[in-house]
XYZ file of C-alpha atoms in Angstrom:
76
model
C -3.953 -30.903 -20.797
C -7.093 -28.812 -20.276
C -6.356 -28.185 -16.603
C -2.815 -27.080 -17.474
C -4.174 -24.474 -19.859
C -6.760 -23.419 -17.282
C -4.002 -23.020 -14.695
C -2.009 -20.782 -17.038
C -5.059 -18.655 -17.829
C -6.045 -18.349 -14.149
C -2.449 -17.453 -13.239
C -2.326 -14.655 -15.801
C -5.740 -13.350 -14.740
C -4.754 -13.454 -11.089
C -1.563 -11.482 -11.776
C -3.512 -8.875 -13.725
C -6.186 -8.554 -11.044
C -3.675 -8.241 -8.213
C -1.806 -5.530 -10.099
C -5.055 -3.625 -10.555
C -5.685 -3.490 -6.801
C -5.175 -0.313 -4.870
C -1.836 -0.018 -3.176
C -0.714 2.953 -1.097
C -2.179 5.242 -3.691
C -4.027 4.693 -6.905
C -5.655 1.582 -8.203
C -8.727 0.753 -10.188
C -11.001 3.233 -8.452
C -8.616 6.131 -9.092
C -8.161 5.036 -12.689
C -11.893 5.418 -13.360
C -12.473 8.636 -11.451
C -13.155 7.233 -8.006
C -10.291 9.102 -6.411
C -12.610 11.213 -4.294
C -13.715 9.007 -1.437
C -16.575 9.857 0.834
C -16.000 10.732 4.460
C -18.023 7.680 5.511
C -15.173 5.430 4.414
C -15.220 2.102 2.659
C -14.177 1.282 -0.838
C -15.847 2.014 -4.125
C -18.072 -0.418 -5.953
C -15.339 -1.031 -8.517
C -12.857 -1.998 -5.787
C -15.345 -4.320 -4.086
C -16.183 -6.012 -7.381
C -12.472 -6.326 -8.147
C -11.992 -7.967 -4.748
C -14.796 -10.447 -5.440
C -13.487 -11.312 -8.909
C -9.970 -11.766 -7.529
C -11.227 -14.133 -4.831
C -13.188 -16.212 -7.363
C -10.196 -16.455 -9.723
C -7.956 -17.345 -6.774
C -10.280 -20.160 -5.717
C -10.448 -21.444 -9.304
C -6.634 -21.291 -9.511
C -6.303 -23.238 -6.260
C -8.851 -25.839 -7.433
C -7.017 -26.325 -10.724
C -3.731 -26.835 -8.835
C -5.391 -29.499 -6.652
C -6.973 -31.242 -9.660
C -3.677 -31.225 -11.553
C -1.918 -32.693 -8.518
C -4.480 -35.482 -8.233
C -4.305 -36.199 -11.976
C -0.508 -36.350 -11.905
C -0.583 -38.652 -8.890
C -3.071 -41.065 -10.464
C -1.213 -41.119 -13.810
C 2.083 -42.109 -12.166
């Protein structure tokens, strides 16, 4: 039961984080005033942190899917 709730929470967080990412224009950095990028290139600190958080939540989501699959297999 706990892993099912965790999967739902991670799914909602992952959807929110992916929607916050920068597409063709806009995104988290533009929302908080980072629209002016330097000529050196690269992304802002907010975008890099958003990338890291998204990766961590994605790994946790994947792990909860695996654990739920194992639990369902052993309970059958």
